[in-house]
mmCIF file of C-alpha atoms and ligand atoms in Angstrom:
data_model
loop_
_atom_site.group_PDB
_atom_site.id
_atom_site.type_symbol
_atom_site.label_atom_id
_atom_site.label_comp_id
_atom_site.label_asym_id
_atom_site.label_seq_id
_atom_site.Cartn_x
_atom_site.Cartn_y
_atom_site.Cartn_z
ATOM 1 C CA MET A 1147 111.993 -157.409 52.957
ATOM 2 C CA SER A 1148 112.033 -155.102 49.905
ATOM 3 C CA SER A 1149 115.306 -153.773 48.524
ATOM 4 C CA SER A 1150 114.493 -150.245 49.728
ATOM 5 C CA THR A 1151 113.826 -151.509 53.280
ATOM 6 C CA VAL A 1152 117.206 -153.313 53.302
ATOM 7 C CA HIS A 1153 118.804 -150.084 52.076
ATOM 8 C CA GLU A 1154 117.160 -148.048 54.857
ATOM 9 C CA THR A 1155 118.172 -150.207 57.830
ATOM 10 C CA ARG A 1156 121.671 -148.726 57.779
ATOM 11 C CA LEU A 1157 120.653 -145.076 57.375
ATOM 12 C CA ALA A 1158 121.393 -142.456 60.045
ATOM 13 C CA THR A 1159 118.366 -140.941 61.787
ATOM 14 C CA PHE A 1160 118.971 -137.647 59.989
ATOM 15 C CA ALA A 1161 119.002 -139.261 56.514
ATOM 16 C CA VAL A 1162 116.023 -139.006 54.144
ATOM 17 C CA ARG A 1163 113.911 -142.154 54.227
ATOM 18 C CA CYS A 1164 112.183 -143.314 51.054
ATOM 19 C CA GLY A 1165 109.016 -144.119 52.991
ATOM 20 C CA ASN A 1166 108.795 -140.498 54.173
ATOM 21 C CA SER A 1167 108.989 -139.022 50.667
ATOM 22 C CA ALA A 1168 106.486 -136.205 50.078
ATOM 23 C CA GLY A 1169 105.745 -137.856 46.714
ATOM 24 C CA ARG A 1170 105.477 -136.278 43.289
ATOM 25 C CA GLU A 1171 103.460 -133.500 41.666
ATOM 26 C CA HIS A 1172 101.477 -136.112 39.698
ATOM 27 C CA ILE A 1173 100.522 -139.020 41.961
ATOM 28 C CA GLU A 1174 101.877 -142.413 40.881
ATOM 29 C CA PRO A 1175 101.741 -145.888 42.423
ATOM 30 C CA GLY A 1176 104.992 -147.173 43.961
ATOM 31 C CA HIS A 1177 107.275 -149.540 42.036
ATOM 32 C CA ALA A 1178 107.800 -153.206 42.939
ATOM 33 C CA HIS A 1179 111.609 -153.187 42.697
ATOM 34 C CA ARG A 1180 112.805 -149.603 42.934
ATOM 35 C CA ASN A 1181 112.456 -146.909 45.578
ATOM 36 C CA PRO A 1182 111.380 -143.348 44.554
ATOM 37 C CA TYR A 1183 114.938 -142.042 44.270
ATOM 38 C CA GLN A 1184 116.126 -144.977 42.166
ATOM 39 C CA ARG A 1185 113.246 -144.121 39.816
ATOM 40 C CA ASP A 1186 114.290 -140.448 39.822
ATOM 41 C CA ARG A 1187 117.856 -141.460 38.993
ATOM 42 C CA GLU A 1188 116.697 -143.458 35.987
ATOM 43 C CA ARG A 1189 114.310 -140.746 34.769
ATOM 44 C CA ILE A 1190 117.251 -138.325 34.770
ATOM 45 C CA LEU A 1191 119.678 -140.848 33.264
ATOM 46 C CA HIS A 1192 117.278 -141.654 30.407
ATOM 47 C CA SER A 1193 116.439 -138.018 29.602
ATOM 48 C CA SER A 1194 117.694 -136.386 26.407
ATOM 49 C CA SER A 1195 118.973 -133.456 28.508
ATOM 50 C CA PHE A 1196 121.274 -135.837 30.391
ATOM 51 C CA ARG A 1197 122.649 -137.326 27.164
ATOM 52 C CA ARG A 1198 123.344 -133.826 25.845
ATOM 53 C CA LEU A 1199 125.697 -133.174 28.784
ATOM 54 C CA GLN A 1200 128.305 -135.153 26.821
ATOM 55 C CA GLY A 1201 128.383 -132.371 24.200
ATOM 56 C CA LYS A 1202 128.491 -129.445 26.639
ATOM 57 C CA THR A 1203 131.620 -127.647 27.770
ATOM 58 C CA GLN A 1204 132.611 -127.890 31.427
ATOM 59 C CA VAL A 1205 135.494 -125.396 31.225
ATOM 60 C CA PHE A 1206 137.531 -126.321 28.139
ATOM 61 C CA THR A 1207 135.978 -126.445 24.675
ATOM 62 C CA GLY A 1208 136.416 -129.375 22.304
ATOM 63 C CA ASP A 1209 139.063 -127.636 20.173
ATOM 64 C CA LEU A 1210 141.552 -127.968 23.060
ATOM 65 C CA GLY A 1211 141.986 -131.740 22.613
ATOM 66 C CA ASP A 1212 140.133 -134.712 24.049
ATOM 67 C CA TYR A 1213 141.660 -135.129 27.510
ATOM 68 C CA HIS A 1214 139.555 -132.697 29.508
ATOM 69 C CA ARG A 1215 136.199 -133.098 31.252
ATOM 70 C CA THR A 1216 132.847 -132.484 29.632
ATOM 71 C CA ARG A 1217 129.745 -131.547 31.596
ATOM 72 C CA LEU A 1218 128.830 -135.262 31.567
ATOM 73 C CA THR A 1219 132.091 -136.604 32.983
ATOM 74 C CA HIS A 1220 132.075 -133.808 35.598
ATOM 75 C CA THR A 1221 128.571 -134.926 36.599
ATOM 76 C CA LEU A 1222 129.671 -138.579 36.931
ATOM 77 C CA GLU A 1223 132.695 -137.574 39.033
ATOM 78 C CA VAL A 1224 130.429 -135.516 41.320
ATOM 79 C CA ALA A 1225 128.048 -138.465 41.695
ATOM 80 C CA SER A 1226 130.916 -140.801 42.614
ATOM 81 C CA ILE A 1227 132.368 -138.434 45.249
ATOM 82 C CA ALA A 1228 128.935 -137.557 46.662
ATOM 83 C CA ARG A 1229 128.022 -141.246 47.031
ATOM 84 C CA THR A 1230 131.235 -141.908 48.935
ATOM 85 C CA ILE A 1231 130.455 -139.028 51.318
ATOM 86 C CA GLY A 1232 126.853 -140.192 51.645
ATOM 87 C CA ARG A 1233 127.772 -143.808 52.348
ATOM 88 C CA VAL A 1234 130.232 -142.918 55.109
ATOM 89 C CA LEU A 1235 127.750 -140.507 56.742
ATOM 90 C CA ARG A 1236 124.939 -143.102 56.308
ATOM 91 C CA LEU A 1237 122.789 -140.797 54.177
ATOM 92 C CA ASN A 1238 120.371 -141.866 51.440
ATOM 93 C CA GLU A 1239 122.748 -142.785 48.612
ATOM 94 C CA ASP A 1240 119.985 -143.246 46.033
ATOM 95 C CA LEU A 1241 118.699 -139.713 46.621
ATOM 96 C CA ILE A 1242 122.283 -138.403 46.484
ATOM 97 C CA GLU A 1243 122.907 -140.096 43.151
ATOM 98 C CA ALA A 1244 119.684 -138.689 41.659
ATOM 99 C CA LEU A 1245 120.542 -135.189 42.908
ATOM 100 C CA ALA A 1246 124.096 -135.432 41.560
ATOM 101 C CA LEU A 1247 123.054 -136.621 38.093
ATOM 102 C CA PHE A 1248 120.503 -133.798 38.004
ATOM 103 C CA HIS A 1249 122.639 -130.966 39.412
ATOM 104 C CA ASP A 1250 124.099 -129.568 36.135
ATOM 105 C CA LEU A 1251 121.300 -130.552 33.741
ATOM 106 C CA GLY A 1252 120.475 -126.868 33.126
ATOM 107 C CA HIS A 1253 123.897 -125.745 31.908
ATOM 108 C CA PRO A 1254 123.797 -124.076 28.471
ATOM 109 C CA PRO A 1255 126.349 -124.759 25.713
ATOM 110 C CA PHE A 1256 129.889 -123.350 26.101
ATOM 111 C CA GLY A 1257 129.929 -123.352 29.897
ATOM 112 C CA HIS A 1258 130.042 -119.984 31.611
ATOM 113 C CA ALA A 1259 130.223 -118.133 28.274
ATOM 114 C CA GLY A 1260 126.775 -119.496 27.410
ATOM 115 C CA GLU A 1261 125.480 -118.642 30.841
ATOM 116 C CA GLN A 1262 126.815 -115.089 30.611
ATOM 117 C CA ALA A 1263 125.362 -114.573 27.116
ATOM 118 C CA LEU A 1264 121.851 -115.574 28.193
ATOM 119 C CA ASP A 1265 122.176 -113.724 31.489
ATOM 120 C CA GLU A 1266 122.872 -110.483 29.616
ATOM 121 C CA ILE A 1267 119.883 -110.979 27.304
ATOM 122 C CA LEU A 1268 117.158 -111.890 29.781
ATOM 123 C CA ALA A 1269 115.663 -109.103 31.908
ATOM 124 C CA GLU A 1270 115.483 -111.462 34.922
ATOM 125 C CA GLY A 1271 118.906 -112.990 34.175
ATOM 126 C CA PHE A 1272 119.689 -116.641 33.436
ATOM 127 C CA CYS A 1273 120.104 -119.195 36.218
ATOM 128 C CA HIS A 1274 121.088 -122.713 35.120
ATOM 129 C CA ASN A 1275 119.738 -124.151 38.378
ATOM 130 C CA ARG A 1276 116.296 -122.744 37.600
ATOM 131 C CA PHE A 1277 116.510 -123.861 33.962
ATOM 132 C CA ALA A 1278 117.144 -127.417 35.247
ATOM 133 C CA LEU A 1279 113.804 -127.163 37.065
ATOM 134 C CA ARG A 1280 112.031 -126.100 33.838
ATOM 135 C CA ILE A 1281 113.614 -129.109 32.126
ATOM 136 C CA ALA A 1282 112.373 -131.394 34.897
ATOM 137 C CA ARG A 1283 108.868 -129.972 35.150
ATOM 138 C CA GLU A 1284 108.098 -129.076 31.579
ATOM 139 C CA LEU A 1285 110.618 -129.593 28.776
ATOM 140 C CA GLU A 1286 111.327 -133.305 29.127
ATOM 141 C CA GLN A 1287 108.144 -135.117 28.125
ATOM 142 C CA PRO A 1288 108.483 -138.862 28.713
ATOM 143 C CA TYR A 1289 104.845 -139.330 29.785
ATOM 144 C CA PRO A 1290 101.705 -138.886 27.675
ATOM 145 C CA HIS A 1291 99.416 -137.395 30.376
ATOM 146 C CA TYR A 1292 101.520 -134.582 31.826
ATOM 147 C CA PRO A 1293 104.668 -132.592 31.045
ATOM 148 C CA GLY A 1294 107.957 -133.160 32.856
ATOM 149 C CA MET A 1295 109.773 -136.081 34.455
ATOM 150 C CA ASN A 1296 107.585 -135.984 37.590
ATOM 151 C CA LEU A 1297 110.611 -136.212 39.912
ATOM 152 C CA SER A 1298 110.125 -136.609 43.660
ATOM 153 C CA PHE A 1299 109.710 -133.472 45.773
ATOM 154 C CA GLU A 1300 113.012 -134.229 47.540
ATOM 155 C CA VAL A 1301 114.976 -133.922 44.258
ATOM 156 C CA ILE A 1302 113.051 -130.775 43.261
ATOM 157 C CA GLN A 1303 113.601 -129.238 46.723
ATOM 158 C CA GLY A 1304 117.322 -130.038 46.519
ATOM 159 C CA GLN A 1305 117.593 -128.258 43.166
ATOM 160 C CA LEU A 1306 115.544 -125.281 44.413
ATOM 161 C CA TRP A 1307 118.062 -124.944 47.235
ATOM 162 C CA ARG A 1308 120.923 -124.941 44.709
ATOM 163 C CA ALA A 1309 119.216 -121.951 43.068
ATOM 164 C CA ASP A 1310 118.932 -120.106 46.396
ATOM 165 C CA LYS A 1311 121.523 -121.183 48.939
ATOM 166 C CA GLN A 1312 120.473 -118.421 51.352
ATOM 167 C CA SER A 1313 117.459 -120.592 52.148
ATOM 168 C CA PRO A 1314 117.846 -123.503 54.582
ATOM 169 C CA SER A 1315 118.822 -126.739 52.860
ATOM 170 C CA PRO A 1316 115.966 -129.274 52.751
ATOM 171 C CA HIS A 1317 118.180 -132.276 53.638
ATOM 172 C CA LEU A 1318 121.828 -133.236 54.150
ATOM 173 C CA GLU A 1319 121.811 -135.233 50.917
ATOM 174 C CA CYS A 1320 121.845 -132.053 48.782
ATOM 175 C CA GLN A 1321 124.680 -130.663 50.910
ATOM 176 C CA ALA A 1322 126.700 -133.813 50.125
ATOM 177 C CA VAL A 1323 126.235 -133.155 46.392
ATOM 178 C CA ASP A 1324 127.118 -129.482 46.735
ATOM 179 C CA VAL A 1325 130.360 -130.272 48.578
ATOM 180 C CA ALA A 1326 131.206 -133.022 46.063
ATOM 181 C CA ASP A 1327 130.656 -130.562 43.186
ATOM 182 C CA SER A 1328 133.323 -128.200 44.581
ATOM 183 C CA ILE A 1329 135.739 -131.044 45.362
ATOM 184 C CA ALA A 1330 135.388 -132.389 41.821
ATOM 185 C CA TYR A 1331 135.881 -129.119 39.966
ATOM 186 C CA ASN A 1332 138.714 -127.911 42.211
ATOM 187 C CA ALA A 1333 140.631 -131.077 41.363
ATOM 188 C CA HIS A 1334 139.668 -131.701 37.743
ATOM 189 C CA ASP A 1335 139.816 -128.110 36.500
ATOM 190 C CA LEU A 1336 143.424 -127.945 37.731
ATOM 191 C CA ASP A 1337 144.151 -131.372 36.207
ATOM 192 C CA ASP A 1338 142.726 -130.257 32.841
ATOM 193 C CA ALA A 1339 144.534 -126.883 32.968
ATOM 194 C CA LEU A 1340 147.869 -128.640 33.622
ATOM 195 C CA LYS A 1341 147.281 -131.023 30.713
ATOM 196 C CA VAL A 1342 146.230 -128.265 28.315
ATOM 197 C CA GLY A 1343 149.286 -126.262 29.411
ATOM 198 C CA ILE A 1344 147.458 -123.165 30.648
ATOM 199 C CA VAL A 1345 149.231 -123.431 34.022
ATOM 200 C CA SER A 1346 152.473 -125.141 35.043
ATOM 201 C CA LEU A 1347 153.025 -127.448 38.003
ATOM 202 C CA GLU A 1348 155.480 -124.894 39.453
ATOM 203 C CA GLU A 1349 152.835 -122.149 39.445
ATOM 204 C CA ALA A 1350 150.147 -124.428 40.872
ATOM 205 C CA SER A 1351 152.438 -125.664 43.656
ATOM 206 C CA ARG A 1352 152.422 -122.135 45.135
ATOM 207 C CA VAL A 1353 148.812 -122.801 46.178
ATOM 208 C CA SER A 1354 148.929 -124.395 49.646
ATOM 209 C CA LEU A 1355 146.368 -127.151 48.918
ATOM 210 C CA VAL A 1356 148.402 -128.241 45.880
ATOM 211 C CA CYS A 1357 151.710 -127.926 47.741
ATOM 212 C CA ASP A 1358 150.373 -130.136 50.568
ATOM 213 C CA ALA A 1359 149.054 -132.688 48.063
ATOM 214 C CA LEU A 1360 152.448 -132.884 46.306
ATOM 215 C CA GLU A 1361 154.181 -133.327 49.681
ATOM 216 C CA SER A 1362 151.785 -136.188 50.614
ATOM 217 C CA MET A 1363 152.605 -137.851 47.293
ATOM 218 C CA ARG A 1364 156.366 -137.472 47.899
ATOM 219 C CA GLN A 1365 156.009 -139.062 51.327
ATOM 220 C CA ARG A 1366 154.103 -141.969 49.847
ATOM 221 C CA TYR A 1367 155.958 -142.568 46.571
ATOM 222 C CA GLY A 1368 159.335 -140.791 46.937
ATOM 223 C CA ASP A 1369 160.597 -138.455 44.208
ATOM 224 C CA LEU A 1370 158.329 -138.285 41.165
ATOM 225 C CA THR A 1371 158.878 -136.968 37.652
ATOM 226 C CA LYS A 1372 156.819 -133.915 36.716
ATOM 227 C CA GLU A 1373 154.576 -136.097 34.567
ATOM 228 C CA GLN A 1374 153.987 -138.602 37.393
ATOM 229 C CA ALA A 1375 153.244 -135.757 39.812
ATOM 230 C CA CYS A 1376 150.695 -134.215 37.405
ATOM 231 C CA VAL A 1377 148.946 -137.560 36.889
ATOM 232 C CA GLY A 1378 148.769 -138.346 40.625
ATOM 233 C CA LEU A 1379 147.861 -134.845 41.775
ATOM 234 C CA PHE A 1380 144.201 -135.131 40.779
ATOM 235 C CA ARG A 1381 143.659 -138.284 42.891
ATOM 236 C CA GLN A 1382 145.486 -136.787 45.855
ATOM 237 C CA LEU A 1383 143.469 -133.543 45.675
ATOM 238 C CA VAL A 1384 140.172 -135.451 45.624
ATOM 239 C CA ASP A 1385 141.290 -137.739 48.437
ATOM 240 C CA SER A 1386 142.569 -134.976 50.721
ATOM 241 C CA GLN A 1387 139.398 -132.898 50.256
ATOM 242 C CA VAL A 1388 137.035 -135.844 50.835
ATOM 243 C CA THR A 1389 139.054 -136.933 53.893
ATOM 244 C CA ASP A 1390 138.884 -133.462 55.453
ATOM 245 C CA VAL A 1391 135.134 -133.136 54.772
ATOM 246 C CA LEU A 1392 134.407 -136.543 56.274
ATOM 247 C CA THR A 1393 136.609 -136.034 59.343
ATOM 248 C CA TYR A 1394 135.136 -132.615 60.069
ATOM 249 C CA THR A 1395 131.511 -133.587 59.335
ATOM 250 C CA GLU A 1396 131.616 -136.879 61.261
ATOM 251 C CA SER A 1397 132.841 -134.934 64.262
ATOM 252 C CA ALA A 1398 130.074 -132.289 63.810
ATOM 253 C CA LEU A 1399 127.398 -134.991 63.574
ATOM 254 C CA ARG A 1400 128.827 -137.340 66.239
ATOM 255 C CA ASP A 1401 126.221 -136.494 68.870
ATOM 256 C CA CYS A 1402 123.332 -136.382 66.410
ATOM 257 C CA GLN A 1403 122.989 -140.066 65.572
ATOM 258 C CA GLN A 1404 119.504 -140.271 67.143
ATOM 259 C CA ILE A 1405 118.300 -136.869 65.924
ATOM 260 C CA PRO A 1406 116.095 -136.358 62.848
ATOM 261 C CA PHE A 1407 117.173 -133.801 60.243
ATOM 262 C CA SER A 1408 114.451 -131.331 61.297
ATOM 263 C CA LYS A 1409 116.025 -131.062 64.774
ATOM 264 C CA LEU A 1410 119.608 -130.429 63.584
ATOM 265 C CA ASP A 1411 121.174 -126.984 64.016
ATOM 266 C CA PRO A 1412 121.942 -125.859 60.420
ATOM 267 C CA THR A 1413 124.824 -123.645 61.569
ATOM 268 C CA LYS A 1414 126.669 -126.538 63.267
ATOM 269 C CA HIS A 1415 125.325 -129.767 61.816
ATOM 270 C CA ARG A 1416 126.221 -129.407 58.172
ATOM 271 C CA ILE A 1417 128.430 -131.127 55.634
ATOM 272 C CA GLY A 1418 131.585 -129.190 54.928
ATOM 273 C CA ALA A 1419 135.336 -128.861 55.224
ATOM 274 C CA SER A 1420 137.144 -127.640 58.353
ATOM 275 C CA PRO A 1421 137.568 -123.815 58.408
ATOM 276 C CA ASP A 1422 141.328 -123.898 57.656
ATOM 277 C CA PHE A 1423 140.865 -126.368 54.836
ATOM 278 C CA GLU A 1424 137.937 -124.371 53.447
ATOM 279 C CA GLN A 1425 140.253 -121.365 53.184
ATOM 280 C CA GLN A 1426 142.781 -123.495 51.280
ATOM 281 C CA GLN A 1427 140.010 -124.577 48.894
ATOM 282 C CA LEU A 1428 139.058 -120.916 48.354
ATOM 283 C CA ASP A 1429 142.703 -120.098 47.582
ATOM 284 C CA LEU A 1430 142.760 -122.825 44.922
ATOM 285 C CA GLN A 1431 139.471 -121.538 43.463
ATOM 286 C CA GLN A 1432 140.904 -118.013 43.366
ATOM 287 C CA PHE A 1433 143.992 -119.337 41.550
ATOM 288 C CA LEU A 1434 141.802 -121.189 39.028
ATOM 289 C CA TYR A 1435 139.649 -118.112 38.517
ATOM 290 C CA GLN A 1436 142.610 -115.821 37.837
ATOM 291 C CA ARG A 1437 144.844 -118.162 35.863
ATOM 292 C CA VAL A 1438 142.357 -120.425 34.109
ATOM 293 C CA TYR A 1439 138.740 -119.248 33.914
ATOM 294 C CA SER A 1440 139.535 -115.605 33.152
ATOM 295 C CA GLY A 1441 142.999 -116.063 31.606
ATOM 296 C CA PRO A 1442 143.612 -114.614 28.107
ATOM 297 C CA SER A 1443 143.264 -117.825 26.067
ATOM 298 C CA MET A 1444 139.974 -118.762 27.732
ATOM 299 C CA SER A 1445 138.656 -115.208 27.510
ATOM 300 C CA ARG A 1446 139.015 -115.148 23.713
ATOM 301 C CA ALA A 1447 137.124 -118.428 23.310
ATOM 302 C CA ARG A 1448 134.458 -117.280 25.743
ATOM 303 C CA GLN A 1449 133.900 -113.975 23.993
ATOM 304 C CA ALA A 1450 133.496 -115.724 20.641
ATOM 305 C CA ALA A 1451 130.978 -118.208 22.068
ATOM 306 C CA ARG A 1452 129.087 -115.458 23.879
ATOM 307 C CA ALA A 1453 128.764 -113.393 20.690
ATOM 308 C CA LYS A 1454 127.481 -116.408 18.708
ATOM 309 C CA ILE A 1455 124.813 -117.234 21.289
ATOM 310 C CA GLN A 1456 123.628 -113.630 21.415
ATOM 311 C CA GLU A 1457 123.441 -113.445 17.609
ATOM 312 C CA LEU A 1458 121.485 -116.682 17.560
ATOM 313 C CA PHE A 1459 119.030 -115.303 20.114
ATOM 314 C CA ILE A 1460 118.540 -112.117 18.048
ATOM 315 C CA ALA A 1461 117.891 -114.201 14.915
ATOM 316 C CA TYR A 1462 115.218 -116.346 16.634
ATOM 317 C CA ASP A 1463 113.662 -113.251 18.179
ATOM 318 C CA ALA A 1464 113.448 -111.602 14.747
ATOM 319 C CA ASP A 1465 111.917 -114.713 13.180
ATOM 320 C CA PRO A 1466 110.430 -117.179 15.731
ATOM 321 C CA MET A 1467 109.298 -119.438 12.862
ATOM 322 C CA LEU A 1468 112.913 -120.663 12.856
ATOM 323 C CA LEU A 1469 112.224 -122.431 16.167
ATOM 324 C CA PRO A 1470 111.089 -126.057 16.266
ATOM 325 C CA ASP A 1471 107.283 -126.370 16.633
ATOM 326 C CA ARG A 1472 107.232 -127.358 20.265
ATOM 327 C CA PHE A 1473 109.394 -124.377 21.267
ATOM 328 C CA LEU A 1474 107.377 -122.047 19.035
ATOM 329 C CA ARG A 1475 104.180 -123.198 20.802
ATOM 330 C CA ARG A 1476 105.739 -122.422 24.215
ATOM 331 C CA LEU A 1477 106.430 -118.748 23.460
ATOM 332 C CA ASP A 1478 102.938 -117.566 24.464
ATOM 333 C CA HIS A 1479 102.840 -119.095 27.919
ATOM 334 C CA ALA A 1480 106.580 -119.269 28.778
ATOM 335 C CA GLY A 1481 107.272 -115.751 27.467
ATOM 336 C CA ARG A 1482 109.150 -114.992 24.269
ATOM 337 C CA ASP A 1483 112.589 -114.365 25.829
ATOM 338 C CA ILE A 1484 112.462 -117.373 28.167
ATOM 339 C CA GLY A 1485 111.096 -119.579 25.371
ATOM 340 C CA ILE A 1486 113.950 -118.702 23.012
ATOM 341 C CA SER A 1487 116.547 -118.874 25.787
ATOM 342 C CA ASP A 1488 115.310 -122.332 26.850
ATOM 343 C CA TYR A 1489 115.763 -123.638 23.303
ATOM 344 C CA ILE A 1490 119.325 -122.296 23.081
ATOM 345 C CA ALA A 1491 120.236 -123.377 26.645
ATOM 346 C CA GLY A 1492 119.279 -126.979 25.853
ATOM 347 C CA MET A 1493 121.715 -127.223 22.912
ATOM 348 C CA THR A 1494 125.084 -128.967 22.902
ATOM 349 C CA ASP A 1495 128.096 -126.883 21.809
ATOM 350 C CA ARG A 1496 128.177 -128.560 18.401
ATOM 351 C CA TYR A 1497 124.436 -128.217 17.738
ATOM 352 C CA CYS A 1498 124.636 -124.554 18.746
ATOM 353 C CA LEU A 1499 127.421 -123.978 16.193
ATOM 354 C CA GLN A 1500 125.414 -125.845 13.532
ATOM 355 C CA GLN A 1501 122.342 -123.688 14.221
ATOM 356 C CA TYR A 1502 124.478 -120.560 14.202
ATOM 357 C CA ALA A 1503 125.876 -121.493 10.775
ATOM 358 C CA LEU A 1504 122.362 -122.259 9.539
ATOM 359 C CA VAL A 1505 120.631 -119.181 10.895
ATOM 360 C CA CYS A 1506 123.243 -116.439 11.273
ATOM 361 C CA SER A 1507 125.884 -116.934 8.563
ATOM 362 C CA PRO A 1508 125.629 -114.468 5.668
ATOM 363 C CA GLY A 1509 123.393 -115.888 2.940
ATOM 364 C CA SER A 1510 122.577 -118.974 5.035
ATOM 365 C CA ARG A 1511 118.821 -118.631 4.630
ATOM 366 C CA ASN A 1512 118.676 -117.461 1.003
HETATM 367 MG MG1 MG B 828 128.703 -129.097 38.822
#
């Protein structure tokens, strides 16, 4: 029995089965030891775009210390949470891991500031989920005979759904990753904001999800110092969110154990939190939005990053010969704006600043 067959014997009927994969854009023979989604995972893991996630801002930039998450550690936390959800619900964990490692591959430097800068420049706007698809299909070039990583259709479909969530989701595995993404950033953005000192524990405890988490910790450990409470809060917030999602989703899927995904009712049979809990999550997100993401200290840093990226774009547009050869060659068929934007969006924060100093600083090119 192959390793993928062993893996599949425990899957729920509504899980994606490796043997039913729709394949890849460029046909390839199967692999002796790895199923299609294990191969996808490793193609993503070994890509230069994945490595660059370590130098990309999640929320807090590098000049705010070294405690907080980067886009890479966020991605790994999402993968860990999504795999837990997938294992309990008996979904395809290999597909979930590939989807999770892929989900933020298209984020530009400087987090949402970078996204906003490119969005304002491009006539059709900038969507990091769609940029991830251009990375997968065209920009990464590990193979000599065709462009792209040649990922399975199930990973591509999952990412297409992320770009347009009004469309029906192609499988439950991408829903598991989407839910895990929210769980991770709800918990770690608050954890990072507490550590950086942008919000206090007293302020955060006015949010019901946080208040409930602190109360659960008190019941378990007794009275805690403020420092102990801050350290433990992240774990408790992840645990309470995952527990609610699993309890609610297991109940929603209880009578579906013999039903394939195509026969599920997408309005009822989906992965998600209970309605009350979902409202509590939204309240926490609203708090983070007001106090962290759009607070005054973050706004200043974001405006500076946004201005630099826009200046860099203008400089490349004025003189495309500044682009590396392979990006210069893409301008004709990708379109000038998209071609320049793709080059900038692929940069790490530090490389973007280096290029800005090289290209935009007064006298830099004399
Ligand atoms: Mg994410």
